GROMACS .gro file of C-alpha atoms in nm:
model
  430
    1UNK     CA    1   0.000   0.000   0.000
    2UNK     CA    2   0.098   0.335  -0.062
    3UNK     CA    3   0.295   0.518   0.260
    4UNK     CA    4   0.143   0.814   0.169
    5UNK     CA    5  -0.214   0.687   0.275
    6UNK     CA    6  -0.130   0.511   0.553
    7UNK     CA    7  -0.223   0.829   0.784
    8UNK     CA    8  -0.550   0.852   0.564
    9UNK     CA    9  -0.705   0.473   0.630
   10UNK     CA   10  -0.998   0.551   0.761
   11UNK     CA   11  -1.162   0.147   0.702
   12UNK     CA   12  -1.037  -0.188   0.633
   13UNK     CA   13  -1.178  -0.450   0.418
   14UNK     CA   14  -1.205  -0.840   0.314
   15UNK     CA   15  -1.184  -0.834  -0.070
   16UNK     CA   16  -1.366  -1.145  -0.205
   17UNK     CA   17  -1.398  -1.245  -0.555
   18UNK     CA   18  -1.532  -1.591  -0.771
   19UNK     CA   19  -1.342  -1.725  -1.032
   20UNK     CA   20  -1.538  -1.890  -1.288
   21UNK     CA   21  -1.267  -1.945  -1.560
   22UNK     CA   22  -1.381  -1.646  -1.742
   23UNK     CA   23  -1.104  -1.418  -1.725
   24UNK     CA   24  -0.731  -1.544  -1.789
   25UNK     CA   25  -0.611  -1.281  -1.555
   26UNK     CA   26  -0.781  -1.360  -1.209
   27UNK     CA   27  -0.514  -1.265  -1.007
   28UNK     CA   28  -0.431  -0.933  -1.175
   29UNK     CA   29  -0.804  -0.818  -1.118
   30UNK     CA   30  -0.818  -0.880  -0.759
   31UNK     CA   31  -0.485  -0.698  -0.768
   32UNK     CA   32  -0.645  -0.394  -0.933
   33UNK     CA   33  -0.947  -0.425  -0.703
   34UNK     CA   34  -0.698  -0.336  -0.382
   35UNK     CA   35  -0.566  -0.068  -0.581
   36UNK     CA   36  -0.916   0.061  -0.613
   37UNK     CA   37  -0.982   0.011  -0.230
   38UNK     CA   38  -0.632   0.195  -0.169
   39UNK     CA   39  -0.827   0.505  -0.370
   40UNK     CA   40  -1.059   0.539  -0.157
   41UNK     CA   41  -0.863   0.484   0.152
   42UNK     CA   42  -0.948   0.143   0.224
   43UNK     CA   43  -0.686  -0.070   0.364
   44UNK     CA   44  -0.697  -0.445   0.239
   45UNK     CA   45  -0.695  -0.675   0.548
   46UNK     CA   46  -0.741  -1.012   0.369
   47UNK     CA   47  -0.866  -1.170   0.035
   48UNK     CA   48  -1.112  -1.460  -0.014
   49UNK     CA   49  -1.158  -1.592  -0.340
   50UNK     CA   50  -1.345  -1.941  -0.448
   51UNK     CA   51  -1.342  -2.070  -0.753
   52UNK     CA   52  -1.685  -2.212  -0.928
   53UNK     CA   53  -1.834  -2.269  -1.275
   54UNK     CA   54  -2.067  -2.016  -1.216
   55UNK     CA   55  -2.156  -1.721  -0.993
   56UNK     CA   56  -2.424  -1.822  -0.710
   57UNK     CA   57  -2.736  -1.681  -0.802
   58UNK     CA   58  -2.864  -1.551  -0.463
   59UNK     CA   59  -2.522  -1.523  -0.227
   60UNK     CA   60  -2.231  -1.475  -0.503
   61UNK     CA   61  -2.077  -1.733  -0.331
   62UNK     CA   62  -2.086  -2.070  -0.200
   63UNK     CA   63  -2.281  -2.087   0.158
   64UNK     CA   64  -2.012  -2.209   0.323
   65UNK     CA   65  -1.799  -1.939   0.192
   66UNK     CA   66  -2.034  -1.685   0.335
   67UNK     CA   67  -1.954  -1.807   0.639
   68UNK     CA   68  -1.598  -1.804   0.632
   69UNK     CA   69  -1.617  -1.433   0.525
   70UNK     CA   70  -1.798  -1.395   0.817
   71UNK     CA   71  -1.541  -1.571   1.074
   72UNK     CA   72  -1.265  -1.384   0.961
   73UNK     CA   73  -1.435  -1.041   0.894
   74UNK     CA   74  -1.535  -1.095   1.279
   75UNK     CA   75  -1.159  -1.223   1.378
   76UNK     CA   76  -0.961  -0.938   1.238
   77UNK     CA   77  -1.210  -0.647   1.294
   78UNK     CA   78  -1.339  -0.573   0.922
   79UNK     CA   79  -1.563  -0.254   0.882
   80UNK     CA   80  -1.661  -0.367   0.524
   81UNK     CA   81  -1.644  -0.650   0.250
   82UNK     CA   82  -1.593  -0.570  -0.122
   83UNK     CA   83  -1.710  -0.770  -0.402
   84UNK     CA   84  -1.511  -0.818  -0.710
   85UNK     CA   85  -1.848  -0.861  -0.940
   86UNK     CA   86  -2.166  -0.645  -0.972
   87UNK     CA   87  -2.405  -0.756  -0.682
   88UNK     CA   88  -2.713  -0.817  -0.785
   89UNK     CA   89  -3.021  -0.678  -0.523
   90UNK     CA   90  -3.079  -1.034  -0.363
   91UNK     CA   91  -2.706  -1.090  -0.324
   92UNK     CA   92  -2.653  -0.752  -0.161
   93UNK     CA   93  -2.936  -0.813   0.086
   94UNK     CA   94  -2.836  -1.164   0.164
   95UNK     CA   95  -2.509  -1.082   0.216
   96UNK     CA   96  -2.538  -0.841   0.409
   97UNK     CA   97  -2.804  -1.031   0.603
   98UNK     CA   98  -2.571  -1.316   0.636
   99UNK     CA   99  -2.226  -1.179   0.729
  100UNK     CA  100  -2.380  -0.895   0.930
  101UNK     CA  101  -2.096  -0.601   0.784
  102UNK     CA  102  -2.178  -0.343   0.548
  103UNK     CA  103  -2.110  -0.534   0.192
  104UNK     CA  104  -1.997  -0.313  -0.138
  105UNK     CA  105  -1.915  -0.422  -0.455
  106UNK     CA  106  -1.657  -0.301  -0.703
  107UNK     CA  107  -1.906  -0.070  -0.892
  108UNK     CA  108  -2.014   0.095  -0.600
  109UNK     CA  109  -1.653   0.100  -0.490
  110UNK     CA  110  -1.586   0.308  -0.829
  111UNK     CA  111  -1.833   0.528  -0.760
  112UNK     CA  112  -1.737   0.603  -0.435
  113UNK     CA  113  -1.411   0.711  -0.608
  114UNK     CA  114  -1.504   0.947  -0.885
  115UNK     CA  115  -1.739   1.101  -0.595
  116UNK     CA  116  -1.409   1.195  -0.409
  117UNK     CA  117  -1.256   1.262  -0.698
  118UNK     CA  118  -1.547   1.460  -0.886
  119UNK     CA  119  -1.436   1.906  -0.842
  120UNK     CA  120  -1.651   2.075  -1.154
  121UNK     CA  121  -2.004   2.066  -1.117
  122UNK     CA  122  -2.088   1.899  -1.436
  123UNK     CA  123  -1.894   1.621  -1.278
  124UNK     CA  124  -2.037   1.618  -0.999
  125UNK     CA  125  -2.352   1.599  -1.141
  126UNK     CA  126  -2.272   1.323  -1.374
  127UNK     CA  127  -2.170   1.084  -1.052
  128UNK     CA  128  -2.447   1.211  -0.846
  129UNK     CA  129  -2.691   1.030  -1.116
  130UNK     CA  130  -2.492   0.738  -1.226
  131UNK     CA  131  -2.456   0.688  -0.812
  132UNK     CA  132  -2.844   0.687  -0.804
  133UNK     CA  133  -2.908   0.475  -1.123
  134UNK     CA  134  -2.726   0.233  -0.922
  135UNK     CA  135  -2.843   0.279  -0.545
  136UNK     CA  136  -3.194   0.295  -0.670
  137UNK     CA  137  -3.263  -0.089  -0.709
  138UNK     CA  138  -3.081  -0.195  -0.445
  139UNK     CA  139  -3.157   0.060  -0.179
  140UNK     CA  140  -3.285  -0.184   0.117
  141UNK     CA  141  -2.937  -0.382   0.072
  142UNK     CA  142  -2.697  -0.090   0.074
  143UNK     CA  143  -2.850   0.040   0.421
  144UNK     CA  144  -2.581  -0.095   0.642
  145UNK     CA  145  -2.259   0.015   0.342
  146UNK     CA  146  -2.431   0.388   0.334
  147UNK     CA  147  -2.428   0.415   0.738
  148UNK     CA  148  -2.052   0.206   0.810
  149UNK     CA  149  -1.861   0.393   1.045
  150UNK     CA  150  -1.518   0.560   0.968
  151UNK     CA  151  -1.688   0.733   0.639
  152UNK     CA  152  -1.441   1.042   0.503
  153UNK     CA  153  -1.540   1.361   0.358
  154UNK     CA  154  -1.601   1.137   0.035
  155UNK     CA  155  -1.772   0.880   0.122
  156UNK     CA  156  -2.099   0.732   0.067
  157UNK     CA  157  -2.244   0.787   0.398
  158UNK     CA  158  -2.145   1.168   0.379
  159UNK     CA  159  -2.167   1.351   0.054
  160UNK     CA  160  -2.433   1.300  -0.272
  161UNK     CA  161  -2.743   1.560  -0.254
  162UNK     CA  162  -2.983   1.209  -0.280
  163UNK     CA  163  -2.796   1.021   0.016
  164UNK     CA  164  -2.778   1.221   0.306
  165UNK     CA  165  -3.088   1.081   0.489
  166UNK     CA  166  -3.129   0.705   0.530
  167UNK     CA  167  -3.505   0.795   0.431
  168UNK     CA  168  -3.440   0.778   0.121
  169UNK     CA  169  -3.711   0.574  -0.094
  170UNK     CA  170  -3.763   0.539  -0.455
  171UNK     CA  171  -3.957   0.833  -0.511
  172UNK     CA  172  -3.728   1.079  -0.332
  173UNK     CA  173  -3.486   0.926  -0.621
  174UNK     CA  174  -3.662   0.913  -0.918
  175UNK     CA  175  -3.751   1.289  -0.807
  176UNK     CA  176  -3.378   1.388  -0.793
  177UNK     CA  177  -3.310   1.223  -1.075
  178UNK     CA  178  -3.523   1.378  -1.290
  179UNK     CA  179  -3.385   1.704  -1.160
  180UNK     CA  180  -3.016   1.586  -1.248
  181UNK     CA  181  -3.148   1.429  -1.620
  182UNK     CA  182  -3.260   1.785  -1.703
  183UNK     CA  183  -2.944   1.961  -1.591
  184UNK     CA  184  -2.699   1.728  -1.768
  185UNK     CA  185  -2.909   1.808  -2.084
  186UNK     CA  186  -2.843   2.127  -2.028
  187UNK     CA  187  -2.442   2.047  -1.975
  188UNK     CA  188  -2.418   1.856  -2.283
  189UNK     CA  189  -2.597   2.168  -2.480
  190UNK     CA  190  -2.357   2.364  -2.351
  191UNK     CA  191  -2.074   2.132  -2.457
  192UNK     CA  192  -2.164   2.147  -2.790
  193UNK     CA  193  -2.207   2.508  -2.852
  194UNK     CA  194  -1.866   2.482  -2.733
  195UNK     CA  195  -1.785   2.255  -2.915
  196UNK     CA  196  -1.914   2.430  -3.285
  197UNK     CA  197  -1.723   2.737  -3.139
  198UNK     CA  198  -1.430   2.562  -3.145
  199UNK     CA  199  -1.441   2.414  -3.485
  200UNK     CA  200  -1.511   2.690  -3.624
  201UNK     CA  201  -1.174   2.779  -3.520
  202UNK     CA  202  -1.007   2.516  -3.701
  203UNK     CA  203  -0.773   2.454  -3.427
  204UNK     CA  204  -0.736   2.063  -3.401
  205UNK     CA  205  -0.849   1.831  -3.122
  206UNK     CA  206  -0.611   1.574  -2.970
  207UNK     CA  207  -0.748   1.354  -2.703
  208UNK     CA  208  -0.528   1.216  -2.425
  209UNK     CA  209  -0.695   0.850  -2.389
  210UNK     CA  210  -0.614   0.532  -2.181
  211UNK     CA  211  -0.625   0.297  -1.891
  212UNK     CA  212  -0.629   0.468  -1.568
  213UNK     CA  213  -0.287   0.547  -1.394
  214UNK     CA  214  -0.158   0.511  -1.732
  215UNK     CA  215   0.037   0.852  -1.782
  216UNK     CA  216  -0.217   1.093  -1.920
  217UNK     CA  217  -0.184   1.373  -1.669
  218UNK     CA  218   0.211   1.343  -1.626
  219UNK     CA  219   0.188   1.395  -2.057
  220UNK     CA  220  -0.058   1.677  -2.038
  221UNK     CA  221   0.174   1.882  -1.746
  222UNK     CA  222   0.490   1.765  -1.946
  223UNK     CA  223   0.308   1.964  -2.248
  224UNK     CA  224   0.203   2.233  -2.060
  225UNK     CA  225   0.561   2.278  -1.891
  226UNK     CA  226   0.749   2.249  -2.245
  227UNK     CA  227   0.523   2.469  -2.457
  228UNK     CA  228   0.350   2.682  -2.200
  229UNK     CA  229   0.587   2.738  -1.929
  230UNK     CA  230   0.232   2.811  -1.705
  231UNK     CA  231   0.243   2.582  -1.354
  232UNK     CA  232  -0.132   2.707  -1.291
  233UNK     CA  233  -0.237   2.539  -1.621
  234UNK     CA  234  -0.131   2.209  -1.470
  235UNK     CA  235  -0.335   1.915  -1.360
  236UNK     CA  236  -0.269   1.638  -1.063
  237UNK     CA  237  -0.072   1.353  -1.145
  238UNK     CA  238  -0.016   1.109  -0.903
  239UNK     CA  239   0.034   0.679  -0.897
  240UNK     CA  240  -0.370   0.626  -0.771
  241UNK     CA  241  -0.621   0.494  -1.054
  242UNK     CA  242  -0.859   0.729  -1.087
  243UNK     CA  243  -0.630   1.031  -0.905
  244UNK     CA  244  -0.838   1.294  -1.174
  245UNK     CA  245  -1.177   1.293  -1.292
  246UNK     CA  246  -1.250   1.581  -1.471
  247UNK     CA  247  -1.197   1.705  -1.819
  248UNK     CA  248  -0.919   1.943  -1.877
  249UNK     CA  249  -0.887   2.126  -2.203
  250UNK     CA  250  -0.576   2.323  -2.283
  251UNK     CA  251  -0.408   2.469  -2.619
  252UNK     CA  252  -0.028   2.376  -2.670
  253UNK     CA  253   0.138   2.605  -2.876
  254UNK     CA  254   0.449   2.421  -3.007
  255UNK     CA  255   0.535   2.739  -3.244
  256UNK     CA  256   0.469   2.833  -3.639
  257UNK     CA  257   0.102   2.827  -3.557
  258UNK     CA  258   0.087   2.470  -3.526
  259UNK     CA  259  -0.152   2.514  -3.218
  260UNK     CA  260  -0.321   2.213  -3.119
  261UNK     CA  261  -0.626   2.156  -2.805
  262UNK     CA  262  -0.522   1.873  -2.552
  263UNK     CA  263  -0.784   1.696  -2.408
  264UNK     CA  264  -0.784   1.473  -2.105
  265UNK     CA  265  -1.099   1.340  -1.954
  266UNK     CA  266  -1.157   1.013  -1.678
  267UNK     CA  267  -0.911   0.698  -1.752
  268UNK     CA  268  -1.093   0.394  -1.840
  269UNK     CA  269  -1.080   0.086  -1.660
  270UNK     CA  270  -1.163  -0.289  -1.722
  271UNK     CA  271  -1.568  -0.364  -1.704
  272UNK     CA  272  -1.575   0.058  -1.614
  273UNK     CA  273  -1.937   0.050  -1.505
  274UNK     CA  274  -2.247   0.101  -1.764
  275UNK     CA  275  -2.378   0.407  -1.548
  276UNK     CA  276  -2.064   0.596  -1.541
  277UNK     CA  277  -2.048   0.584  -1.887
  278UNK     CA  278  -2.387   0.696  -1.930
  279UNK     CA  279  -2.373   0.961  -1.737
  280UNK     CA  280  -2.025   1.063  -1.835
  281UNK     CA  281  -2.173   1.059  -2.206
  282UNK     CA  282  -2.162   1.437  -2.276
  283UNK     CA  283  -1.809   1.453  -2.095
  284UNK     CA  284  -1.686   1.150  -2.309
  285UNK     CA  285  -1.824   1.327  -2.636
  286UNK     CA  286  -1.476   1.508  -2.598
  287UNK     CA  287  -1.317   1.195  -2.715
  288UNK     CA  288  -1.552   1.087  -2.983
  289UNK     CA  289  -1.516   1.468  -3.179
  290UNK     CA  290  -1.117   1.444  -3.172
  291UNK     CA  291  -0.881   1.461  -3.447
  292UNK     CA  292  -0.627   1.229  -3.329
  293UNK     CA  293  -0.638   0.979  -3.002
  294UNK     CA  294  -0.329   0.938  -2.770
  295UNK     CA  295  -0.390   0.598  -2.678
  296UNK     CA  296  -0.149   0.622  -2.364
  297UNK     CA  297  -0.029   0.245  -2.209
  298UNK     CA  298   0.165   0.207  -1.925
  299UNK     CA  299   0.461  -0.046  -2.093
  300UNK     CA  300   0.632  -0.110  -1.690
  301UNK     CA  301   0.260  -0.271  -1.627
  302UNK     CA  302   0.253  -0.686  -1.695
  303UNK     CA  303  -0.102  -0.666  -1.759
  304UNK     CA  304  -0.069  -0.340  -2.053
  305UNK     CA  305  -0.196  -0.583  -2.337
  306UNK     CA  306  -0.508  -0.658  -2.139
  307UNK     CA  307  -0.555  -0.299  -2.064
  308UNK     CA  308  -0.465  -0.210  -2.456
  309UNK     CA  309  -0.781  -0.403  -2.515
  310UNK     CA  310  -1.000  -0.258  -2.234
  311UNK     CA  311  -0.973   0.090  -2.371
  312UNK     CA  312  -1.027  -0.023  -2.726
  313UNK     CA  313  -1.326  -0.216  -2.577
  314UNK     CA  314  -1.457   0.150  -2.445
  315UNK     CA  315  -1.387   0.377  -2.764
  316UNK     CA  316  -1.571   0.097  -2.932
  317UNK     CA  317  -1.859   0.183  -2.688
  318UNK     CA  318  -1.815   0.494  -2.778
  319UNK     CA  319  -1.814   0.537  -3.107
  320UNK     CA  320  -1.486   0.668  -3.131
  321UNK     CA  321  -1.250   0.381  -3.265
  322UNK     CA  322  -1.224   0.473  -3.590
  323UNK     CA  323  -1.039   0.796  -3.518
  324UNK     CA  324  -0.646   0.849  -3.595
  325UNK     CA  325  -0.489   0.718  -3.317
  326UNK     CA  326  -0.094   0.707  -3.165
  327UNK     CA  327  -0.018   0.460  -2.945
  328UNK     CA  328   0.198   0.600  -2.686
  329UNK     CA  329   0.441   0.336  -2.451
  330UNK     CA  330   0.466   0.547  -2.126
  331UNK     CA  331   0.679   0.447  -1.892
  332UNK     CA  332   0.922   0.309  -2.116
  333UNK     CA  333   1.210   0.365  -1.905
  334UNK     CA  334   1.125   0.169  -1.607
  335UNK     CA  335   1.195  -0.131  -1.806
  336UNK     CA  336   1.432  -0.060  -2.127
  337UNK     CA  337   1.787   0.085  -2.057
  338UNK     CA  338   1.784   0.223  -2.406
  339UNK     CA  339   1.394   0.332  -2.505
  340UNK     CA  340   1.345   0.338  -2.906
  341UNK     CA  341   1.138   0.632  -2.927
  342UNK     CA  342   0.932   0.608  -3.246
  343UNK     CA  343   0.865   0.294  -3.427
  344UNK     CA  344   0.635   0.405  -3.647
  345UNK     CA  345   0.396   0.724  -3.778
  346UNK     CA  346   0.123   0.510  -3.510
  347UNK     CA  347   0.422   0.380  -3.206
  348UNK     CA  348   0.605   0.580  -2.978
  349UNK     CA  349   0.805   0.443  -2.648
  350UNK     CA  350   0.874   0.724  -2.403
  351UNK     CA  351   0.860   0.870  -2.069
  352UNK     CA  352   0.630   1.149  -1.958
  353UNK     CA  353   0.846   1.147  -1.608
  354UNK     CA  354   1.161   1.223  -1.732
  355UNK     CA  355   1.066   1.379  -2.070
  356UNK     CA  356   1.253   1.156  -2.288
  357UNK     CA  357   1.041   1.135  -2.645
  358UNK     CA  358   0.840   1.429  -2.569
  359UNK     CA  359   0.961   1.634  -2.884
  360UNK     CA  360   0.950   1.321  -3.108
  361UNK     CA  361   0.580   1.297  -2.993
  362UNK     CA  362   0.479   1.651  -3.061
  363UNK     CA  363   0.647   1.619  -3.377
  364UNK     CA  364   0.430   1.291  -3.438
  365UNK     CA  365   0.124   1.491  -3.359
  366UNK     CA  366   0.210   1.798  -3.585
  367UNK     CA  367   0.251   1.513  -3.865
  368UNK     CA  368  -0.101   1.348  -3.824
  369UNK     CA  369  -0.355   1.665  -3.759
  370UNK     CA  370  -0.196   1.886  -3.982
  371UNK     CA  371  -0.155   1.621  -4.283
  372UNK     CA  372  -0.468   1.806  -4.468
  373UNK     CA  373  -0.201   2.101  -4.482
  374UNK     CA  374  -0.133   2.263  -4.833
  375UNK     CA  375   0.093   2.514  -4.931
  376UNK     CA  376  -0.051   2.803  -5.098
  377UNK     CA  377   0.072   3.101  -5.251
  378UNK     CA  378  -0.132   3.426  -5.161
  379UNK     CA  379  -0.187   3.759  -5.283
  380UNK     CA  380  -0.350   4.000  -5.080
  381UNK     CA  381  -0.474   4.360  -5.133
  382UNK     CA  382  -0.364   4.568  -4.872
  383UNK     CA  383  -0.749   4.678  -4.820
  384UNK     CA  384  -0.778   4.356  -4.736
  385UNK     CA  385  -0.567   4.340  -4.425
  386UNK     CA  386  -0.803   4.152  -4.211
  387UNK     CA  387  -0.768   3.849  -4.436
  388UNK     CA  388  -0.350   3.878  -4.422
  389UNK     CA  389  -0.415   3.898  -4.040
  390UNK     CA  390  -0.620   3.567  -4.036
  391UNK     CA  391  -0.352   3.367  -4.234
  392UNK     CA  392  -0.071   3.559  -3.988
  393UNK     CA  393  -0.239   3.394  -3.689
  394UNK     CA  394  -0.390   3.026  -3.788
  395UNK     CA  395  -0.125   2.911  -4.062
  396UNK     CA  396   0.245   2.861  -4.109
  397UNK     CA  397   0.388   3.165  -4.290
  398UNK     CA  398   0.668   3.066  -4.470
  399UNK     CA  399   0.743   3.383  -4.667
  400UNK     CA  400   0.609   3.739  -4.667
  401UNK     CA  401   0.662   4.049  -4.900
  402UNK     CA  402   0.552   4.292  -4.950
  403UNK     CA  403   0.448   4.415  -5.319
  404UNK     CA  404   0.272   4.734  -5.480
  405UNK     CA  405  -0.026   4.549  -5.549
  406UNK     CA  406  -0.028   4.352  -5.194
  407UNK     CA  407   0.080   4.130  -4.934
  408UNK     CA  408   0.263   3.812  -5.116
  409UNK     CA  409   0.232   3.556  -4.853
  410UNK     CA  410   0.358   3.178  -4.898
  411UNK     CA  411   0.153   2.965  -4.603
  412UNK     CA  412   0.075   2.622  -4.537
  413UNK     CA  413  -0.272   2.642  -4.443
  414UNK     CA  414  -0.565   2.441  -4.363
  415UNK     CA  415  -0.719   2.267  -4.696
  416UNK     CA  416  -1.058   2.491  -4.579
  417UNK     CA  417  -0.864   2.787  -4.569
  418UNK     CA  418  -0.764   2.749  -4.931
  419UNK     CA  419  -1.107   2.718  -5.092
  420UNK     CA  420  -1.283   2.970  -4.842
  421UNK     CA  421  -1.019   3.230  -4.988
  422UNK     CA  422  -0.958   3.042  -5.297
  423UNK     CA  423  -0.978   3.442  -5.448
  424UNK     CA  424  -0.659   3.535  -5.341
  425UNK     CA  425  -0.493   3.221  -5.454
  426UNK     CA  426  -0.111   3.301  -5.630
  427UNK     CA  427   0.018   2.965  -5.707
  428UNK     CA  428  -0.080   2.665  -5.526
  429UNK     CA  429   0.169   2.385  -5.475
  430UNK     CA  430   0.011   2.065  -5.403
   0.00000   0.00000   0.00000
């Protein structure tokens, strides 16, 4: 477990999870599921796993593992039990009947993170309702989980407008969310006026995308620090899955007007939960209206295939797989003595940390959004300054003079560019 948290354990758990033979990596999961607990500032006491051909339909597990959850969550003082899988209703209520400790499972475990985690209101919004999409059915069962003792500021028991009062009942939900529906139409609305606003711009859209703890912040603030030189602009980075939630936009001006926007929104996750990604829809829309992916993969991780194919799993979900994508090995030099930087126009092994392929990426980048780039050769009454002025700011001016007749300016400018002012056209060299 992290030092760092130690001081901030405020419960400790029993993980337990089934293994039916459907997932080849077993061990890694339940791995990943203490990370997750670790998140939220749950220490991991002990882990119970069985294995059976099939998930019991009304306790999860066998009966008479039940009750050897419930021997040794009595014998070394648990506060709360965590479920790899989904719970179904019955399961939770049993369980919980059964073992007599607040029982969780690893969806409402993720949930409980992103609340912590959740600082903008539209994201706050968007976990308040997929929170209460999920608590609705199984209200009676999570009784004892919302109401454990040693709850943080974060936690279930003490934050979430629809969960304060152990009152709650269906209607009181279905009430609230209806409320949060309505605003979250009115966040995604506002996204995509945004959103026309910016194309209209023409600047392109990069989106930082990826398993969770994967690099994606520590690339955005190595961005930021190289082109911007702004430490406000930065975002958290820190080893916690999950450690930032909400979307950060910033422009990265690498120089000849080669701007690009940076996006980097939540980190996915394997089996991220249906809800989340429901209600993170407008959020995730970021992702789906890029013009090139950074698919970033943590290389030091043994289990960055399986995550490779998690996040392509989730931009299929998404819509958004089709999109240009670079693959970017982070982490590279935790386990290479001599990293190969680019392997291809698509590859790229580097380190966020230290730097080290940073320019070689940027230069990738430049390559792949500003491919439908043409030079053009302009001429350009002088009564027409506000047009020189437009191709001064958004293109790449390779030569300027300065003529009776006008401004002669050679650019490489956006394709769009050269057929909106296809009147001032000189000489265009394809």
């Amino acid at each position: 477990m992290d030092t760092d948290l130690i001081n901030e354990i405020s419960e400790r758990a029993i993980l337990v999870g089934v293994n039916t033979g459907a997932e080849t990596d077993f061990d890694a999961r339940m791995e990943e599921l203490e990370k997750l607990a670790e998140a939220c500032q749950i220490e991991t006491v002990g882990v119970l796993t069985q294995n059976l051909s099939e998930i019991h339909r009304s306790l999860y597990v066998g009966s008479g593992k039940v009750e050897e959850i419930k021997e040794a969550a009595n014998a070394l003082n648990i506060d709360i039990i965590i479920f790899y899988d989904t719970l179904s209703p019955a399961q939770l209520r049993n369980l919980q009947r059964d073992i007599g400790k607040p029982v969780m499972d690893r969806t409402a475990l993720i949930l409980d993170i992103f609340e912590r985690r959740a600082e903008s209101s539209d994201a706050k919004l968007q976990v308040e309702t997929a929170k209460l999409q999920y608590l609705l059915p199984r209200l009676v069962g999570m009784h004892d989980a919302l109401t454990r003792q040693g709850g943080t500021s974060g936690s279930m028991s003490s934050r979430g407008a629809g969960e304060k009062k152990l009152e709650l009942d269906r209607r009181k939900i279905n009430q609230r969310l209806t409320f949060l529906r309505r605003e979250l139409k009115e966040v995604a609305l506002d996204r995509e006026l945004k959103r026309k606003k910016r194309m209209t711009s023409q600047i392109p859209l990069v989106s930082l995308v990826g398993y969770t703890n994967a690099g994606k912040s520590t690339i955005l603030n190595a961005m930021i620090d190289t082109y911007m030189k702004d430490d406000e602009k930065k975002v958290l980075e820190k080893d916690m899955l999950f450690a930032t939630l909400d979307t950060t936009l910033r422009r990265i001006e690498t120089g000849n007007n080669h701007d690009f926007l940076l996006s980097d929104t939540v980190g996915f996750i394997h089996h991220l939960p249906h809800a989340l990604i429901k209600a993170f829809h407008s959020t995730l829309e970021e992702v789906k209206n890029a013009d090139l992916l950074l698919h970033v993969v943590d290389f030091s991780d043994d289990q960055h295939q399986e995550h490779i194919k998690d996040t392509m799993t989730t931009l299929n979900e998404l819509g958004a797989a089709h999109i240009p994508m670079i693959t970017i090995y982070n982490k590279a030099d935790k386990c290479m003595t001599d990293i190969p930087f680019q392997m291809d126009e698509n590859r790229i092994y580097m380190s966020a940390k230290t730097r080290a392929g940073l320019s070689i990426l940027v230069d990738m980048i430049s390559d792949k959004i500003f491919a439908e780039y043409i030079e053009v050769d302009l001429l350009i009454p002088y009564s027409d300054g506000s047009v020189a002025s437009h191709f001064m700011e958004n293109a790449e001016v390779l030569k300027r003079e300065y003529l009776e007749n006008g401004i002669n300016l050679l650019v490489r400018c956006h394709k769009a560019d050269k057929e909106k002012y296809a009147l001032y056209v000189k000489v265009l060299h394809e």
